[in-house]
Amino acid sequence: MNKILQVVAIPAMGLCLAAPAARAGGLDGAQACLDARIAANEPIADCVKEAQASCLSFDAPSLAGTDCYRRAKDQWGELIAQRMEQIRASASEELSAIAAIEVKYDLRGNLMQCDRMEELSLVQKDPDDGTVYVRMRCEATAVGMAYAKLHYQSQQIR
């Protein structure tokens, strides 16, 4: 497996386990939302929030809510992997490498903020279901934001 694919494939592992209901409720509309926001020159971050809104229907913290965010994170990871495959198929090797580096560091930076938030919360209390729930919600949003940025920056590549 080439290094570019390795960088992007890791967040997408486990995607096959995603429940059909979660797919129908959220991320299928993310592409259309992103495209509409880009066309209207509006912020794209709300598309991630909207795509994950179905996870808020579960009690917080709850195992079901945590699992919903885990599946959303996996689905965002799969979208990143798919987009990177499209970029590799359509763009130059140099542009593909740049996109892989950008998404790799966007993911790392976003997930580092999740680490920070978790560590700060653990100063005040012992880990519990709430800690896991907040962590998974943060990770899902972090991966979703990395995808939104990749989608935005690579929109000219078809």
mmCIF file of N, CA, C and O in Angstrom, residues 7-71:
data_model
loop_
_atom_site.group_PDB
_atom_site.id
_atom_site.type_symbol
_atom_site.label_atom_id
_atom_site.label_comp_id
_atom_site.label_asym_id
_atom_site.label_seq_id
_atom_site.Cartn_x
_atom_site.Cartn_y
_atom_site.Cartn_z
ATOM 1 N N VAL A 7 -1.962 6.842 4.872
ATOM 2 C CA VAL A 7 -2.295 8.012 5.687
ATOM 3 C C VAL A 7 -3.805 8.174 5.781
ATOM 4 O O VAL A 7 -4.347 8.493 6.828
ATOM 5 N N VAL A 8 -4.509 7.924 4.701
ATOM 6 C CA VAL A 8 -5.930 8.181 4.657
ATOM 7 C C VAL A 8 -6.745 6.957 5.048
ATOM 8 O O VAL A 8 -7.826 7.072 5.595
ATOM 9 N N ALA A 9 -6.233 5.766 4.823
ATOM 10 C CA ALA A 9 -7.007 4.562 5.076
ATOM 11 C C ALA A 9 -7.204 4.287 6.562
ATOM 12 O O ALA A 9 -8.220 3.743 6.962
ATOM 13 N N ILE A 10 -6.275 4.669 7.387
ATOM 14 C CA ILE A 10 -6.365 4.350 8.804
ATOM 15 C C ILE A 10 -7.638 4.902 9.445
ATOM 16 O O ILE A 10 -8.345 4.174 10.118
ATOM 17 N N PRO A 11 -8.021 6.181 9.239
ATOM 18 C CA PRO A 11 -9.251 6.649 9.867
ATOM 19 C C PRO A 11 -10.495 5.958 9.320
ATOM 20 O O PRO A 11 -11.530 5.969 9.964
ATOM 21 N N ALA A 12 -10.400 5.363 8.155
ATOM 22 C CA ALA A 12 -11.576 4.770 7.538
ATOM 23 C C ALA A 12 -11.798 3.319 7.936
ATOM 24 O O ALA A 12 -12.815 2.738 7.595
ATOM 25 N N MET A 13 -10.884 2.724 8.668
ATOM 26 C CA MET A 13 -11.037 1.326 9.049
ATOM 27 C C MET A 13 -12.288 1.145 9.882
ATOM 28 O O MET A 13 -12.653 1.987 10.684
ATOM 29 N N GLY A 14 -12.948 0.028 9.709
ATOM 30 C CA GLY A 14 -14.133 -0.268 10.486
ATOM 31 C C GLY A 14 -15.407 0.306 9.900
ATOM 32 O O GLY A 14 -16.464 0.176 10.485
ATOM 33 N N LEU A 15 -15.339 0.893 8.755
ATOM 34 C CA LEU A 15 -16.503 1.538 8.174
ATOM 35 C C LEU A 15 -17.591 0.552 7.790
ATOM 36 O O LEU A 15 -18.760 0.877 7.826
ATOM 37 N N CYS A 16 -17.230 -0.642 7.440
ATOM 38 C CA CYS A 16 -18.215 -1.633 7.017
ATOM 39 C C CYS A 16 -19.207 -1.951 8.126
ATOM 40 O O CYS A 16 -20.274 -2.488 7.868
ATOM 41 N N LEU A 17 -18.884 -1.626 9.358
ATOM 42 C CA LEU A 17 -19.766 -1.913 10.476
ATOM 43 C C LEU A 17 -20.841 -0.862 10.667
ATOM 44 O O LEU A 17 -21.721 -1.022 11.496
ATOM 45 N N ALA A 18 -20.774 0.221 9.920
ATOM 46 C CA ALA A 18 -21.734 1.306 10.106
ATOM 47 C C ALA A 18 -23.147 0.846 9.793
ATOM 48 O O ALA A 18 -23.397 0.176 8.806
ATOM 49 N N ALA A 19 -24.060 1.205 10.652
ATOM 50 C CA ALA A 19 -25.452 0.791 10.484
ATOM 51 C C ALA A 19 -26.118 1.588 9.376
ATOM 52 O O ALA A 19 -25.867 2.771 9.220
ATOM 53 N N PRO A 20 -27.017 0.931 8.601
ATOM 54 C CA PRO A 20 -27.717 1.640 7.530
ATOM 55 C C PRO A 20 -28.506 2.842 8.037
ATOM 56 O O PRO A 20 -28.581 3.851 7.374
ATOM 57 N N ALA A 21 -29.083 2.758 9.215
ATOM 58 C CA ALA A 21 -29.863 3.878 9.734
ATOM 59 C C ALA A 21 -28.999 5.115 9.938
ATOM 60 O O ALA A 21 -29.435 6.232 9.686
ATOM 61 N N ALA A 22 -27.776 4.919 10.387
ATOM 62 C CA ALA A 22 -26.892 6.065 10.591
ATOM 63 C C ALA A 22 -26.536 6.700 9.269
ATOM 64 O O ALA A 22 -26.433 7.915 9.155
ATOM 65 N N ARG A 23 -26.335 5.898 8.254
ATOM 66 C CA ARG A 23 -26.022 6.436 6.936
ATOM 67 C C ARG A 23 -27.190 7.266 6.414
ATOM 68 O O ARG A 23 -26.996 8.348 5.903
ATOM 69 N N ALA A 24 -28.384 6.739 6.530
ATOM 70 C CA ALA A 24 -29.547 7.431 5.995
ATOM 71 C C ALA A 24 -29.804 8.733 6.732
ATOM 72 O O ALA A 24 -30.262 9.700 6.150
ATOM 73 N N GLY A 25 -29.497 8.758 8.015
ATOM 74 C CA GLY A 25 -29.808 9.924 8.814
ATOM 75 C C GLY A 25 -28.823 11.061 8.688
ATOM 76 O O GLY A 25 -29.135 12.173 9.063
ATOM 77 N N GLY A 26 -27.630 10.841 8.201
ATOM 78 C CA GLY A 26 -26.670 11.903 8.336
ATOM 79 C C GLY A 26 -25.806 12.222 7.158
ATOM 80 O O GLY A 26 -26.045 13.179 6.457
ATOM 81 N N LEU A 27 -24.795 11.442 6.922
ATOM 82 C CA LEU A 27 -23.722 11.858 6.039
ATOM 83 C C LEU A 27 -24.065 11.823 4.558
ATOM 84 O O LEU A 27 -23.352 12.415 3.763
ATOM 85 N N ASP A 28 -25.146 11.165 4.184
ATOM 86 C CA ASP A 28 -25.522 11.165 2.774
ATOM 87 C C ASP A 28 -25.794 12.574 2.265
ATOM 88 O O ASP A 28 -25.512 12.895 1.132
ATOM 89 N N GLY A 29 -26.320 13.433 3.107
ATOM 90 C CA GLY A 29 -26.614 14.805 2.714
ATOM 91 C C GLY A 29 -25.430 15.749 2.850
ATOM 92 O O GLY A 29 -25.518 16.911 2.459
ATOM 93 N N ALA A 30 -24.332 15.249 3.389
ATOM 94 C CA ALA A 30 -23.171 16.114 3.624
ATOM 95 C C ALA A 30 -22.592 16.657 2.318
ATOM 96 O O ALA A 30 -22.236 17.837 2.252
ATOM 97 N N GLN A 31 -22.499 15.827 1.312
ATOM 98 C CA GLN A 31 -21.944 16.266 0.026
ATOM 99 C C GLN A 31 -22.767 17.415 -0.553
ATOM 100 O O GLN A 31 -22.222 18.429 -0.981
ATOM 101 N N ALA A 32 -24.083 17.235 -0.563
ATOM 102 C CA ALA A 32 -24.964 18.261 -1.120
ATOM 103 C C ALA A 32 -24.861 19.551 -0.302
ATOM 104 O O ALA A 32 -24.839 20.652 -0.867
ATOM 105 N N CYS A 33 -24.786 19.408 1.015
ATOM 106 C CA CYS A 33 -24.646 20.585 1.871
ATOM 107 C C CYS A 33 -23.342 21.318 1.564
ATOM 108 O O CYS A 33 -23.337 22.540 1.396
ATOM 109 N N LEU A 34 -22.252 20.573 1.489
ATOM 110 C CA LEU A 34 -20.957 21.192 1.194
ATOM 111 C C LEU A 34 -20.976 21.893 -0.160
ATOM 112 O O LEU A 34 -20.529 23.033 -0.277
ATOM 113 N N ASP A 35 -21.503 21.213 -1.168
ATOM 114 C CA ASP A 35 -21.555 21.805 -2.504
ATOM 115 C C ASP A 35 -22.396 23.084 -2.518
ATOM 116 O O ASP A 35 -22.012 24.079 -3.137
ATOM 117 N N ALA A 36 -23.530 23.049 -1.816
ATOM 118 C CA ALA A 36 -24.408 24.232 -1.773
ATOM 119 C C ALA A 36 -23.732 25.393 -1.042
ATOM 120 O O ALA A 36 -23.797 26.539 -1.491
ATOM 121 N N ARG A 37 -23.067 25.093 0.065
ATOM 122 C CA ARG A 37 -22.388 26.152 0.834
ATOM 123 C C ARG A 37 -21.223 26.738 0.043
ATOM 124 O O ARG A 37 -20.990 27.946 0.082
ATOM 125 N N ILE A 38 -20.489 25.886 -0.643
ATOM 126 C CA ILE A 38 -19.361 26.365 -1.448
ATOM 127 C C ILE A 38 -19.877 27.268 -2.564
ATOM 128 O O ILE A 38 -19.346 28.356 -2.795
ATOM 129 N N ALA A 39 -20.932 26.824 -3.248
ATOM 130 C CA ALA A 39 -21.498 27.609 -4.348
ATOM 131 C C ALA A 39 -22.013 28.968 -3.863
ATOM 132 O O ALA A 39 -21.914 29.965 -4.576
ATOM 133 N N ALA A 40 -22.541 28.998 -2.634
ATOM 134 C CA ALA A 40 -23.079 30.247 -2.082
ATOM 135 C C ALA A 40 -22.013 31.060 -1.341
ATOM 136 O O ALA A 40 -22.325 32.100 -0.772
ATOM 137 N N ASN A 41 -20.780 30.564 -1.348
ATOM 138 C CA ASN A 41 -19.670 31.219 -0.643
ATOM 139 C C ASN A 41 -19.996 31.413 0.843
ATOM 140 O O ASN A 41 -19.769 32.469 1.419
ATOM 141 N N GLU A 42 -20.562 30.343 1.446
ATOM 142 C CA GLU A 42 -20.917 30.341 2.859
ATOM 143 C C GLU A 42 -20.026 29.367 3.614
ATOM 144 O O GLU A 42 -19.460 28.449 3.018
ATOM 145 N N PRO A 43 -19.919 29.530 4.929
ATOM 146 C CA PRO A 43 -19.083 28.624 5.731
ATOM 147 C C PRO A 43 -19.562 27.173 5.620
ATOM 148 O O PRO A 43 -20.767 26.911 5.597
ATOM 149 N N ILE A 44 -18.612 26.248 5.568
ATOM 150 C CA ILE A 44 -18.953 24.841 5.381
ATOM 151 C C ILE A 44 -18.992 24.041 6.681
ATOM 152 O O ILE A 44 -19.468 22.913 6.695
ATOM 153 N N ALA A 45 -18.520 24.615 7.769
ATOM 154 C CA ALA A 45 -18.444 23.869 9.034
ATOM 155 C C ALA A 45 -19.815 23.388 9.509
ATOM 156 O O ALA A 45 -19.922 22.313 10.106
ATOM 157 N N ASP A 46 -20.858 24.159 9.253
ATOM 158 C CA ASP A 46 -22.191 23.754 9.704
ATOM 159 C C ASP A 46 -22.657 22.459 9.039
ATOM 160 O O ASP A 46 -23.507 21.757 9.587
ATOM 161 N N CYS A 47 -22.100 22.132 7.886
ATOM 162 C CA CYS A 47 -22.479 20.887 7.215
ATOM 163 C C CYS A 47 -22.086 19.676 8.051
ATOM 164 O O CYS A 47 -22.800 18.667 8.069
ATOM 165 N N VAL A 48 -20.975 19.757 8.745
ATOM 166 C CA VAL A 48 -20.535 18.658 9.608
ATOM 167 C C VAL A 48 -21.515 18.529 10.772
ATOM 168 O O VAL A 48 -21.974 17.429 11.100
ATOM 169 N N LYS A 49 -21.855 19.639 11.377
ATOM 170 C CA LYS A 49 -22.805 19.638 12.494
ATOM 171 C C LYS A 49 -24.161 19.084 12.053
ATOM 172 O O LYS A 49 -24.751 18.246 12.740
ATOM 173 N N GLU A 50 -24.650 19.533 10.910
ATOM 174 C CA GLU A 50 -25.938 19.061 10.396
ATOM 175 C C GLU A 50 -25.904 17.570 10.093
ATOM 176 O O GLU A 50 -26.874 16.852 10.358
ATOM 177 N N ALA A 51 -24.802 17.085 9.527
ATOM 178 C CA ALA A 51 -24.694 15.672 9.173
ATOM 179 C C ALA A 51 -24.696 14.775 10.398
ATOM 180 O O ALA A 51 -25.129 13.624 10.327
ATOM 181 N N GLN A 52 -24.235 15.290 11.521
ATOM 182 C CA GLN A 52 -24.160 14.494 12.741
ATOM 183 C C GLN A 52 -25.326 14.770 13.686
ATOM 184 O O GLN A 52 -25.376 14.234 14.792
ATOM 185 N N ALA A 53 -26.285 15.562 13.260
ATOM 186 C CA ALA A 53 -27.396 15.965 14.123
ATOM 187 C C ALA A 53 -28.189 14.778 14.647
ATOM 188 O O ALA A 53 -28.694 14.816 15.778
ATOM 189 N N SER A 54 -28.288 13.710 13.882
ATOM 190 C CA SER A 54 -29.056 12.552 14.347
ATOM 191 C C SER A 54 -28.449 11.941 15.611
ATOM 192 O O SER A 54 -29.156 11.337 16.411
ATOM 193 N N CYS A 55 -27.154 12.124 15.821
ATOM 194 C CA CYS A 55 -26.511 11.597 17.032
ATOM 195 C C CYS A 55 -26.994 12.318 18.279
ATOM 196 O O CYS A 55 -26.943 11.764 19.383
ATOM 197 N N LEU A 56 -27.480 13.536 18.128
ATOM 198 C CA LEU A 56 -27.982 14.294 19.267
ATOM 199 C C LEU A 56 -29.334 13.781 19.755
ATOM 200 O O LEU A 56 -29.790 14.162 20.833
ATOM 201 N N SER A 57 -29.977 12.914 18.983
ATOM 202 C CA SER A 57 -31.264 12.371 19.398
ATOM 203 C C SER A 57 -31.110 11.339 20.516
ATOM 204 O O SER A 57 -32.084 10.981 21.166
ATOM 205 N N PHE A 58 -29.898 10.886 20.754
ATOM 206 C CA PHE A 58 -29.631 9.945 21.836
ATOM 207 C C PHE A 58 -29.283 10.705 23.104
ATOM 208 O O PHE A 58 -28.729 11.801 23.043
ATOM 209 N N ASP A 59 -29.607 10.123 24.236
ATOM 210 C CA ASP A 59 -29.227 10.733 25.505
ATOM 211 C C ASP A 59 -27.715 10.884 25.566
ATOM 212 O O ASP A 59 -26.972 10.073 25.036
ATOM 213 N N ALA A 60 -27.289 11.949 26.248
ATOM 214 C CA ALA A 60 -25.858 12.169 26.421
ATOM 215 C C ALA A 60 -25.536 12.089 27.903
ATOM 216 O O ALA A 60 -26.202 12.749 28.695
ATOM 217 N N PRO A 61 -24.593 11.355 28.331
ATOM 218 C CA PRO A 61 -23.874 10.365 27.540
ATOM 219 C C PRO A 61 -24.656 9.060 27.504
ATOM 220 O O PRO A 61 -25.345 8.719 28.445
ATOM 221 N N SER A 62 -24.534 8.368 26.427
ATOM 222 C CA SER A 62 -25.141 7.043 26.306
ATOM 223 C C SER A 62 -24.295 6.216 25.351
ATOM 224 O O SER A 62 -23.575 6.755 24.512
ATOM 225 N N LEU A 63 -24.410 4.915 25.499
ATOM 226 C CA LEU A 63 -23.691 4.012 24.613
ATOM 227 C C LEU A 63 -24.160 4.203 23.168
ATOM 228 O O LEU A 63 -23.353 4.227 22.243
ATOM 229 N N ALA A 64 -25.459 4.397 22.987
ATOM 230 C CA ALA A 64 -26.004 4.585 21.640
ATOM 231 C C ALA A 64 -25.485 5.881 21.014
ATOM 232 O O ALA A 64 -25.130 5.916 19.835
ATOM 233 N N GLY A 65 -25.428 6.957 21.801
ATOM 234 C CA GLY A 65 -24.901 8.217 21.290
ATOM 235 C C GLY A 65 -23.429 8.117 20.947
ATOM 236 O O GLY A 65 -22.984 8.606 19.903
ATOM 237 N N THR A 66 -22.675 7.481 21.827
ATOM 238 C CA THR A 66 -21.243 7.274 21.580
ATOM 239 C C THR A 66 -21.036 6.466 20.310
ATOM 240 O O THR A 66 -20.199 6.804 19.472
ATOM 241 N N ASP A 67 -21.827 5.410 20.146
ATOM 242 C CA ASP A 67 -21.713 4.572 18.953
ATOM 243 C C ASP A 67 -22.096 5.343 17.694
ATOM 244 O O ASP A 67 -21.470 5.175 16.639
ATOM 245 N N CYS A 68 -23.085 6.201 17.791
ATOM 246 C CA CYS A 68 -23.490 7.017 16.642
ATOM 247 C C CYS A 68 -22.331 7.897 16.180
ATOM 248 O O CYS A 68 -22.038 7.986 14.982
ATOM 249 N N TYR A 69 -21.660 8.539 17.124
ATOM 250 C CA TYR A 69 -20.514 9.377 16.767
ATOM 251 C C TYR A 69 -19.345 8.547 16.242
ATOM 252 O O TYR A 69 -18.645 8.972 15.321
ATOM 253 N N ARG A 70 -19.152 7.339 16.784
ATOM 254 C CA ARG A 70 -18.087 6.472 16.270
ATOM 255 C C ARG A 70 -18.362 6.117 14.810
ATOM 256 O O ARG A 70 -17.472 6.173 13.967
ATOM 257 N N ARG A 71 -19.616 5.796 14.520
ATOM 258 C CA ARG A 71 -19.967 5.464 13.132
ATOM 259 C C ARG A 71 -19.833 6.676 12.219
ATOM 260 O O ARG A 71 -19.375 6.556 11.076
#
